[in-house]
XYZ file of C-alpha atoms in Angstrom:
491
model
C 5.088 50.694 -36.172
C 1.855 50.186 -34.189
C -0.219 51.185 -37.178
C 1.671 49.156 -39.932
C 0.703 46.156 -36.990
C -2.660 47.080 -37.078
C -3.172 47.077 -40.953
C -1.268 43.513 -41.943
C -4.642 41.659 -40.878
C -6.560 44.446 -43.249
C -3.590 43.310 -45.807
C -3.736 40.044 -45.633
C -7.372 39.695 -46.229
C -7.688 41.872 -49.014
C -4.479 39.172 -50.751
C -6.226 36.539 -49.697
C -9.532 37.744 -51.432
C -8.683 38.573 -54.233
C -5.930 35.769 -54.467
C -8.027 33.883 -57.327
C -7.890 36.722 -58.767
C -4.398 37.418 -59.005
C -3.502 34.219 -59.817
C -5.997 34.090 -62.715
C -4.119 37.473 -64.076
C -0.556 35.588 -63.263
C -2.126 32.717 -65.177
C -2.348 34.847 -68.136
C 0.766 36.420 -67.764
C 2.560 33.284 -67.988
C 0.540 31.829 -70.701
C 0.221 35.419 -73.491
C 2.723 36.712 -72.591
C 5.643 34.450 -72.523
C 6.666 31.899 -75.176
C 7.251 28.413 -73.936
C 6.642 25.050 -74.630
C 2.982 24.052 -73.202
C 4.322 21.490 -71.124
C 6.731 23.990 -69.539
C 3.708 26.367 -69.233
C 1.209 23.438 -67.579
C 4.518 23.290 -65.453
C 4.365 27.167 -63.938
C 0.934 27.007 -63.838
C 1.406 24.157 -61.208
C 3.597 25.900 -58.966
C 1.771 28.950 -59.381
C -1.639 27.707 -57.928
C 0.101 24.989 -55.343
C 2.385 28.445 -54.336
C -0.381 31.056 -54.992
C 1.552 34.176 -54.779
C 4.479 32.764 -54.495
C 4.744 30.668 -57.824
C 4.499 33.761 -59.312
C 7.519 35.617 -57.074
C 9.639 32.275 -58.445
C 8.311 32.694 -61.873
C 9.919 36.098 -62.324
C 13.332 35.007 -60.668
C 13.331 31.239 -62.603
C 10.987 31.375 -65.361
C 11.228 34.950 -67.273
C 13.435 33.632 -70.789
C 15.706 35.843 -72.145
C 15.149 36.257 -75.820
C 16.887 33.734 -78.139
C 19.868 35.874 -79.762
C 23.471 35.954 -79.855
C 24.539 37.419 -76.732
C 27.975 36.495 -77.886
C 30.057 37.356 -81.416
C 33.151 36.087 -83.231
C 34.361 39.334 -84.037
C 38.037 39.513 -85.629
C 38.268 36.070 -85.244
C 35.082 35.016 -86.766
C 35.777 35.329 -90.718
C 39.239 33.157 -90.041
C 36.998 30.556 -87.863
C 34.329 30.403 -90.353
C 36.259 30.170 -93.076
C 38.065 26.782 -91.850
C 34.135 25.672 -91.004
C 32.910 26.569 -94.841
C 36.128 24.848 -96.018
C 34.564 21.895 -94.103
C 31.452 21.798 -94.868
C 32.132 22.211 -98.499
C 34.320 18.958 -97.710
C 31.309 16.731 -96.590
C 29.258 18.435 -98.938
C 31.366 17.091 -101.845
C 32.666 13.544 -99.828
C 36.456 14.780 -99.447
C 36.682 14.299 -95.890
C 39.118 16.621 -94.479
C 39.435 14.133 -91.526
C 40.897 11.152 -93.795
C 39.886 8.211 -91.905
C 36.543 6.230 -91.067
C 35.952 7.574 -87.893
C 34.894 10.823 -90.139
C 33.334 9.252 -92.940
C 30.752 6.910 -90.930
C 29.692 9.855 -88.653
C 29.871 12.506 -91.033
C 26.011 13.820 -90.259
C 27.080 14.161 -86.830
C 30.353 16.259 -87.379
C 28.202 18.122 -90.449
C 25.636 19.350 -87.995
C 28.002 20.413 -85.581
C 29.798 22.020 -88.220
C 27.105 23.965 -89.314
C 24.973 24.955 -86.302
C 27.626 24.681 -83.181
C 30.941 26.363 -85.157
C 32.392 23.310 -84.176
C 35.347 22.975 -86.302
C 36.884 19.032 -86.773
C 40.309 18.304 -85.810
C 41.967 15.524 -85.792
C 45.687 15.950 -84.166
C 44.578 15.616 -80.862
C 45.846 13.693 -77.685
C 43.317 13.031 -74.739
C 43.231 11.650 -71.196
C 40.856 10.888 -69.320
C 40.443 11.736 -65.886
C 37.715 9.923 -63.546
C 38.872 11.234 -59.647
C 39.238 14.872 -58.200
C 42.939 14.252 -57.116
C 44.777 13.127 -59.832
C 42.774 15.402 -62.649
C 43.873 18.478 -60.495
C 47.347 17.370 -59.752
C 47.884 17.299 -63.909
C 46.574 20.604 -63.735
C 48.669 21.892 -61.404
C 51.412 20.391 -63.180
C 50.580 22.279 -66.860
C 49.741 25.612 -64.959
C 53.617 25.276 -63.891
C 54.554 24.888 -67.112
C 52.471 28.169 -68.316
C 54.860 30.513 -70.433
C 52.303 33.349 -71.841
C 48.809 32.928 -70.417
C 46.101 30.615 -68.178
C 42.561 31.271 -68.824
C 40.717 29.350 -65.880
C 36.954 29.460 -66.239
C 34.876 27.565 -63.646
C 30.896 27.210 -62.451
C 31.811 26.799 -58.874
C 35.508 27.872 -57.232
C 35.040 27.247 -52.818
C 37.820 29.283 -51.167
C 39.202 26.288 -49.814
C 42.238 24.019 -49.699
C 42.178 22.884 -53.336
C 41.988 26.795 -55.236
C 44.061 27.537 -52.340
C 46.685 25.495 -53.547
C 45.637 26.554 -57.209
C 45.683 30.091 -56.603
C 49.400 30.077 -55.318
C 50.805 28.505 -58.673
C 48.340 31.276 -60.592
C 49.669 33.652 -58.783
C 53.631 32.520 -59.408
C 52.925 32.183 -62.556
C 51.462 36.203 -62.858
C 55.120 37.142 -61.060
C 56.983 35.538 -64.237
C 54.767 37.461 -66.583
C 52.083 34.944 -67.547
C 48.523 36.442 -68.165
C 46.178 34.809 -65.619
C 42.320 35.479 -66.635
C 39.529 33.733 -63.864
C 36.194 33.765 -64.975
C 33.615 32.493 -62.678
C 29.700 31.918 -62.745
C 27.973 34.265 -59.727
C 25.815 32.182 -58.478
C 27.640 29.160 -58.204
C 30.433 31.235 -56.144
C 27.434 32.957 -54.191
C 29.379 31.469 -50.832
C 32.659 32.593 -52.235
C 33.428 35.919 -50.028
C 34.508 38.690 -52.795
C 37.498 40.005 -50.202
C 39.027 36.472 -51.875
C 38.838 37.468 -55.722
C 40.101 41.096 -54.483
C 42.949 39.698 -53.320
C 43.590 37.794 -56.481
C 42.937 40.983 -58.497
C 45.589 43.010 -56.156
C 48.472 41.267 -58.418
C 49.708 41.674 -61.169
C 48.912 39.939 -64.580
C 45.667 38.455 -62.429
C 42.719 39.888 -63.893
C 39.232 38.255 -62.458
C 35.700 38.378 -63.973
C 32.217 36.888 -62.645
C 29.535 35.780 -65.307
C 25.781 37.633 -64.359
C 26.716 38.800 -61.360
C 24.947 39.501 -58.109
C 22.670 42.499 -57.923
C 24.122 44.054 -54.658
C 26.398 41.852 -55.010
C 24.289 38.957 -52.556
C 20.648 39.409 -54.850
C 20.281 36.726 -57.450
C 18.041 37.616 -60.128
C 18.804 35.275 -62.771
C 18.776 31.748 -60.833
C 18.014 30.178 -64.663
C 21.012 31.307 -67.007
C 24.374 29.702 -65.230
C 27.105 29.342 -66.769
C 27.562 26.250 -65.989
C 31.131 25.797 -68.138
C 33.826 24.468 -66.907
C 37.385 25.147 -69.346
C 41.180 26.256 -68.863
C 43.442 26.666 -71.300
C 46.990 27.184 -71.165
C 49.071 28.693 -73.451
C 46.793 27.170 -76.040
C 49.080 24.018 -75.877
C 46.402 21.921 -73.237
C 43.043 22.471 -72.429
C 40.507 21.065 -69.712
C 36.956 20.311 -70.127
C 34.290 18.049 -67.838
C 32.219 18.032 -64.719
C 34.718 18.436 -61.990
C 34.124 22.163 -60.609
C 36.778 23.442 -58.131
C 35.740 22.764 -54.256
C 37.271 19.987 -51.583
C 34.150 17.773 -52.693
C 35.753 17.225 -55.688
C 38.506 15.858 -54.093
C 36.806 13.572 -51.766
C 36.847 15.339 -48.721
C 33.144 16.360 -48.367
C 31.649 13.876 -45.419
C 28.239 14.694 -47.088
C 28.986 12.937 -50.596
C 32.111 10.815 -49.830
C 33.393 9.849 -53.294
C 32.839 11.981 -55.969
C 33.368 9.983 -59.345
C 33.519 12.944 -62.463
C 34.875 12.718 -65.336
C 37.567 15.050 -67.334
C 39.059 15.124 -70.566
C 42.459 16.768 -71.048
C 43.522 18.129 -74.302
C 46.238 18.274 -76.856
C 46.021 19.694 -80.207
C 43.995 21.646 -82.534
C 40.768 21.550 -80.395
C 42.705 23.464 -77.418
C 41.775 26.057 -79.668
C 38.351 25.870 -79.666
C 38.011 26.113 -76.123
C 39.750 28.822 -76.225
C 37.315 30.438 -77.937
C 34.752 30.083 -76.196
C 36.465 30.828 -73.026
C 36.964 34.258 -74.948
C 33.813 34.781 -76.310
C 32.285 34.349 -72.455
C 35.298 36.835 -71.328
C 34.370 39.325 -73.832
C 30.453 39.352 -72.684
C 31.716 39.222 -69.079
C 34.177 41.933 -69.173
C 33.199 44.110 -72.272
C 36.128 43.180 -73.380
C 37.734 42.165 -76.819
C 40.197 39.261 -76.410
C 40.543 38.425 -80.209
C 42.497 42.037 -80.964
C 45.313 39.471 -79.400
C 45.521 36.798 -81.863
C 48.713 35.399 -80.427
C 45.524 33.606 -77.996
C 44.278 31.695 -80.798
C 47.037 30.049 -82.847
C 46.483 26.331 -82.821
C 49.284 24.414 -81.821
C 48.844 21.662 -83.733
C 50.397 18.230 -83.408
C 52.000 15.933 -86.542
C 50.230 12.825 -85.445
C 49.578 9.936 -87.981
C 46.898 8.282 -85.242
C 45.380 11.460 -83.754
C 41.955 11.497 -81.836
C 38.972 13.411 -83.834
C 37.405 15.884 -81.463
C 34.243 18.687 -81.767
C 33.915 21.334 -79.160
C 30.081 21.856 -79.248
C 28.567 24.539 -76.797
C 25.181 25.519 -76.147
C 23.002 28.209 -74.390
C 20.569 30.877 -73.929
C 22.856 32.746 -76.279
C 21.803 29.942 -79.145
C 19.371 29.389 -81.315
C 19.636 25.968 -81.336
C 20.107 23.288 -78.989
C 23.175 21.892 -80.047
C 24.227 19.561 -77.261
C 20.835 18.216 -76.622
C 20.467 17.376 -80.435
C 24.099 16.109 -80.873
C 23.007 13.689 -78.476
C 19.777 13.149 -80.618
C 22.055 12.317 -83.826
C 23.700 10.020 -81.271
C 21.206 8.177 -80.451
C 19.861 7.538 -83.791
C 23.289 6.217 -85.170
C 23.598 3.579 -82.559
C 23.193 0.236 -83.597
C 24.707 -1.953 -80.911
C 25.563 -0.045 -77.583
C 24.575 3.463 -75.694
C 26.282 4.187 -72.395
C 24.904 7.134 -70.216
C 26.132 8.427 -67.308
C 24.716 11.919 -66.080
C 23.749 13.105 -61.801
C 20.420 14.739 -63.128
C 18.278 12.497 -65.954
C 15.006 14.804 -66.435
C 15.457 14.343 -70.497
C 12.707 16.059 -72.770
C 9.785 14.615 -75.472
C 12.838 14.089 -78.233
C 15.546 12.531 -76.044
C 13.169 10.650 -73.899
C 11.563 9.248 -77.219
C 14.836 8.701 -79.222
C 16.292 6.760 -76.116
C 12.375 4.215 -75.933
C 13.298 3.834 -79.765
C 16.646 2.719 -79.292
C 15.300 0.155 -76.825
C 12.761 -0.986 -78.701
C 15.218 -1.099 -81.700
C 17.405 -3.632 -79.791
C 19.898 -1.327 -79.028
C 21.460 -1.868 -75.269
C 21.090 1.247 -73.393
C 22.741 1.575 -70.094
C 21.840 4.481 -67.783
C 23.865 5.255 -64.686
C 22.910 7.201 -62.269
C 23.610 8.704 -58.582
C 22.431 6.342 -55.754
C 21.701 9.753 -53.286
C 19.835 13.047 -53.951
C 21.869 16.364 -54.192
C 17.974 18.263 -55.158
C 14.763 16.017 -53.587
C 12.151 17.013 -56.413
C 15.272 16.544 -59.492
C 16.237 13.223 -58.242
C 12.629 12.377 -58.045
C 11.935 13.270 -61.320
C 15.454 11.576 -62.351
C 13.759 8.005 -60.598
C 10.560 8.096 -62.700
C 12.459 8.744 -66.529
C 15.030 6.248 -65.676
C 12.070 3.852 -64.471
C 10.164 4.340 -67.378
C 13.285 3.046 -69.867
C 13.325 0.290 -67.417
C 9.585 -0.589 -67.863
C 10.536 -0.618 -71.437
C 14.616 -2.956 -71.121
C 16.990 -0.280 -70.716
C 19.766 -1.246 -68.345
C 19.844 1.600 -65.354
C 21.917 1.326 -63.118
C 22.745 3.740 -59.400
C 26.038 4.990 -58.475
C 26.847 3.204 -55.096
C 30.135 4.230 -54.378
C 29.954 8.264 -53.319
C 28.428 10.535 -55.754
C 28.476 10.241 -59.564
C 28.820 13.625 -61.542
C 30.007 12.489 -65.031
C 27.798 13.989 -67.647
C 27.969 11.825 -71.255
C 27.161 9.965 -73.884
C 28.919 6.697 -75.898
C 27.176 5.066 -78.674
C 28.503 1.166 -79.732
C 32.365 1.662 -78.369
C 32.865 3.898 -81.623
C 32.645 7.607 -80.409
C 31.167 9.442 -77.284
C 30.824 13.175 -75.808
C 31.233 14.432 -72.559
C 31.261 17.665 -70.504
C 29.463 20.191 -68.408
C 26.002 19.070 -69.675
C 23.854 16.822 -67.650
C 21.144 14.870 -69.375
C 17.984 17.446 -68.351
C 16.379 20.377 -69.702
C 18.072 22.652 -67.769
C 21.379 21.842 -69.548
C 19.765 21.513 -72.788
C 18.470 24.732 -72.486
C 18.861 27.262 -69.767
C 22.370 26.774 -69.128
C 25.777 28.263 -70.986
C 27.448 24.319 -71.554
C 30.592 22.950 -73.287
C 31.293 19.176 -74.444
C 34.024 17.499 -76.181
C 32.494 15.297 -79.172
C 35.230 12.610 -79.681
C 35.627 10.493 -82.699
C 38.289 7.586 -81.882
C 37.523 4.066 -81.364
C 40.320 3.638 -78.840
C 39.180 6.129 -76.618
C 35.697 5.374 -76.886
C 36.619 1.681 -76.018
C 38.486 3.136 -72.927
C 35.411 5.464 -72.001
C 33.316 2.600 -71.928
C 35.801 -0.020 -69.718
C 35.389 3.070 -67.573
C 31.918 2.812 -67.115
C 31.659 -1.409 -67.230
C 34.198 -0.703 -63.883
C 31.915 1.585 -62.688
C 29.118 -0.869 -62.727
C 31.305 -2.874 -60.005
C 29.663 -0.417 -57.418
C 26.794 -0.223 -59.056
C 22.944 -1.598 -58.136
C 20.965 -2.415 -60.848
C 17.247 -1.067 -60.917
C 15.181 -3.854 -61.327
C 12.078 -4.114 -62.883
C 10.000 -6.086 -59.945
C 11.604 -3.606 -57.620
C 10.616 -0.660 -59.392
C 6.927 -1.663 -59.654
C 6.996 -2.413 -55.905
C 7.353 1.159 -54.786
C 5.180 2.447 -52.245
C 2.427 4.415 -52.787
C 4.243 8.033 -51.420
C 7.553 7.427 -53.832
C 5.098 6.748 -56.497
C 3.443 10.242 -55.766
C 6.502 12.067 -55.258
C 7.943 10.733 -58.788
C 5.111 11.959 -60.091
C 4.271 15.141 -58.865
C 8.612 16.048 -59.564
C 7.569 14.809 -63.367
C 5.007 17.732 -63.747
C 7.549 20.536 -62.369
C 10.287 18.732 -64.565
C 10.202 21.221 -67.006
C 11.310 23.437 -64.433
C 13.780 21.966 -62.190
């Protein structure tokens, strides 16, 4: 030990020496050898030479991309889902909506698109309601898992081993004793504080079977801190399904001191589109476990529902396992129908060149865009960088708005009252690209008219961001907002 002692001065001279030099062969690393956008690249470069050394240790944890292929397949249900999607698209193709109504017709690029490039098949038998608080969203939860009579897939980013799965877990677990197939799929790093003596227990009974996404090297090592998936789905029985921001934790309830309030939003589901989620919860089983779900296809018959008036929905989903960015250019098509109104409300607002532009457009355009935001920081540098986009749109007339009431966490998108699409995907590059997301793309003027009294309510505890205020910020918030900007494409 006395001689290791005696050589970490000789050590750390010869790093620090030759620490230019390093970094210059880092540099070039991150620059030949790795793909990426040049202002993500400018980005790593940053860190790298204000972290010499360091940057570079965070570079191969956060910055190394996995190659852009389909990590996941349709298998033996692909040819029956795309079939129904070439049925569609040879539907718009030819103007015979298969959707008969107007909601279809006047937003036909958008469905097309999603049709063709996010497998996102159109229904239009669907029932939805909207969920805004933590308590009531998981009380009709609780209430469909009871009502489970073959199987509950429950797929979540973050599940705490606390009061609220506690009181989940016991009607999963009742449900397993009748017979019902209970599948939990959850993301490894955001259950990294979730002891794994908790999901053995689960696994002991019966009809449980549990599964975590990219797990934990050692089970405690994260290597893959980019690459969450950051989904957040159950479907039961096929009959409902879940999809939104609210995670599974007593925070999402409103009893974390720390955020107080936590204002989400959730959409539950009736109809065709159950199905679709389903899907995808399968295709993220089947990577997860190396396992084939679709051999069953009693999982993916639709149940659908003989509605004159029913609500037009699109599950889109996005990833590393894409080629495309699907959610982040859904929004684009968004954003370039609107001709009246767009309503935003997302925790993290770090948008790229295209949404960032599309959004100054709009603006400019005479379009009222309204931005809402958290009024606290859950990440320092990402709120940071979330101040200086938002106060750029309001250098330009956007409407931004911060969350004063606890901590907002809905993550969406309604353009002029008409339609609107909301999920796990924040507004920021991360969800655009790095992360496994799912949104519901609904197409039903009396939903997107509730959606948006929803948010006009919201702006009752709101605090408008002024323009004279924002240009009076001191010189250090003005550095800070800055200096986040530059690592945006990283955060």
């Amino acid at each position: 030990m006395d001689r290791i002692i005696e050589f970490l001065p000789i050590i750390g001279s010869f790093l620090w020496r030759y620490m230019i030099f390093l970094n210059i062969i880092f540099s070039l690393i991150i620059v030949f050898l790795r793909r990426k956008e040049p202002k993500s690249v400018w980005a790593w470069l940053l860190l790298l030479y204000s972290l010499p050394i360091i940057g570079f240790i965070i570079y191969l944890f956060c910055g190394i991309n996995m190659h852009k292929k389909r990590m996941f397949k349709l298998k033996q249900a692909e040819r029956k889902v795309m079939a129904a999607i070439e049925r569609q698209e040879k539907a718009v193709i030819n103007h015979v909506a298969p959707v008969k109504d107007e909601k279809f017709e006047k937003h036909s690029g958008i469905v097309m698109y999603n049709l063709q490039y996010s497998d996102a098949v159109m229904s239009n038998d669907n029932d939805v309601r909207i969920y805004t608080d933590g308590i009531s969203k998981f009380n009709a939860l609780i209430e469909d898992i009871k009502k489970a009579e073959k199987f509950i897939h429950f797929q979540y980013y973050i599940i705490r081993n606390d009061e609220l799965f506690d009181r989940i877990s016991k009607e999963l677990i009742k449900k397993a004793e009748e017979g019902v197939k209970v599948r939990i799929l959850y993301d490894a790093m955001g259950c990294r504080n979730t002891p794994g003596k908790y999901w053995k227990r689960l696994k002991e009974h019966e009809n449980v079977e549990v599964c975590v996404f990219f797990p934990a090297y050692f089970k405690r090592i994260q290597l893959r801190l980019n690459y969450r998936n950051h989904r957040k789905i159950c479907v039961i029985d096929n009959k409902v399904g879940y999809v939104g921001g609210f995670n599974v934790g007593r925070e999402y309830i409103d009893l974390s001191k720390k955020f107080g309030h936590w204002r989400d939003t959730h959409l539950r589901i009736e109809g065709s589109a159950v199905n679709e989620l389903g899907i995808r919860f399968a295709l993220d089983w089947n990577y997860a476990m190396k396992t084939n779900l679709f051999s069953d296809p009693s999982y993916f018959e639709p149940h659908r529902r003989k509605v004159s008036d029913g609500v037009g929905i699109q599950i889109i989903s996005s990833g590393p396992d894409s080629s495309l960015q699907n959610i982040r250019n859904n929004y684009l098509m968004m954003f370039g129908k609107a001709q009246k109104s767009i309503y935003i409300q997302t925790p993290y607002f770090i948008p790229d060149e295209p949404i960032l532009a599309a959004l100054l457009v709009a603006v400019r355009s005479g379009v009222e865009v309204n931005i809402m935001i958290p009024c606290k920081p859950d990440h320092p540098f990402v709120y940071s960088a979330t101040l200086s986009y938002v106060g750029q749109l309001v250098m330009a007339g956007a409407n931004c708005y911060t969350y004063d009431d606890g901590f907002i966490h809905a993550k969406g998108v309604i353009i002029d009252e008409e339609m609107f699409c909301y999920g796990t995907a924040n507004m920021d590059i991360r969800s655009f690209a790095l992360n496994f997301e799912v949104n519901a793309v609904v197409y039903d003027k009396k939903k997107a008219k509730e959606m948006t009294e929803i948010f006009i309510n919201d702006l009752k505890v709101c605090t408008k961001i002024e323009k004279d205020d924002y240009e009076e910020r001191g010189l250090f918030m003005r550095f800070k907002e800055q200096f986040s900007r530059l690592l945006s494409p990283i955060l």
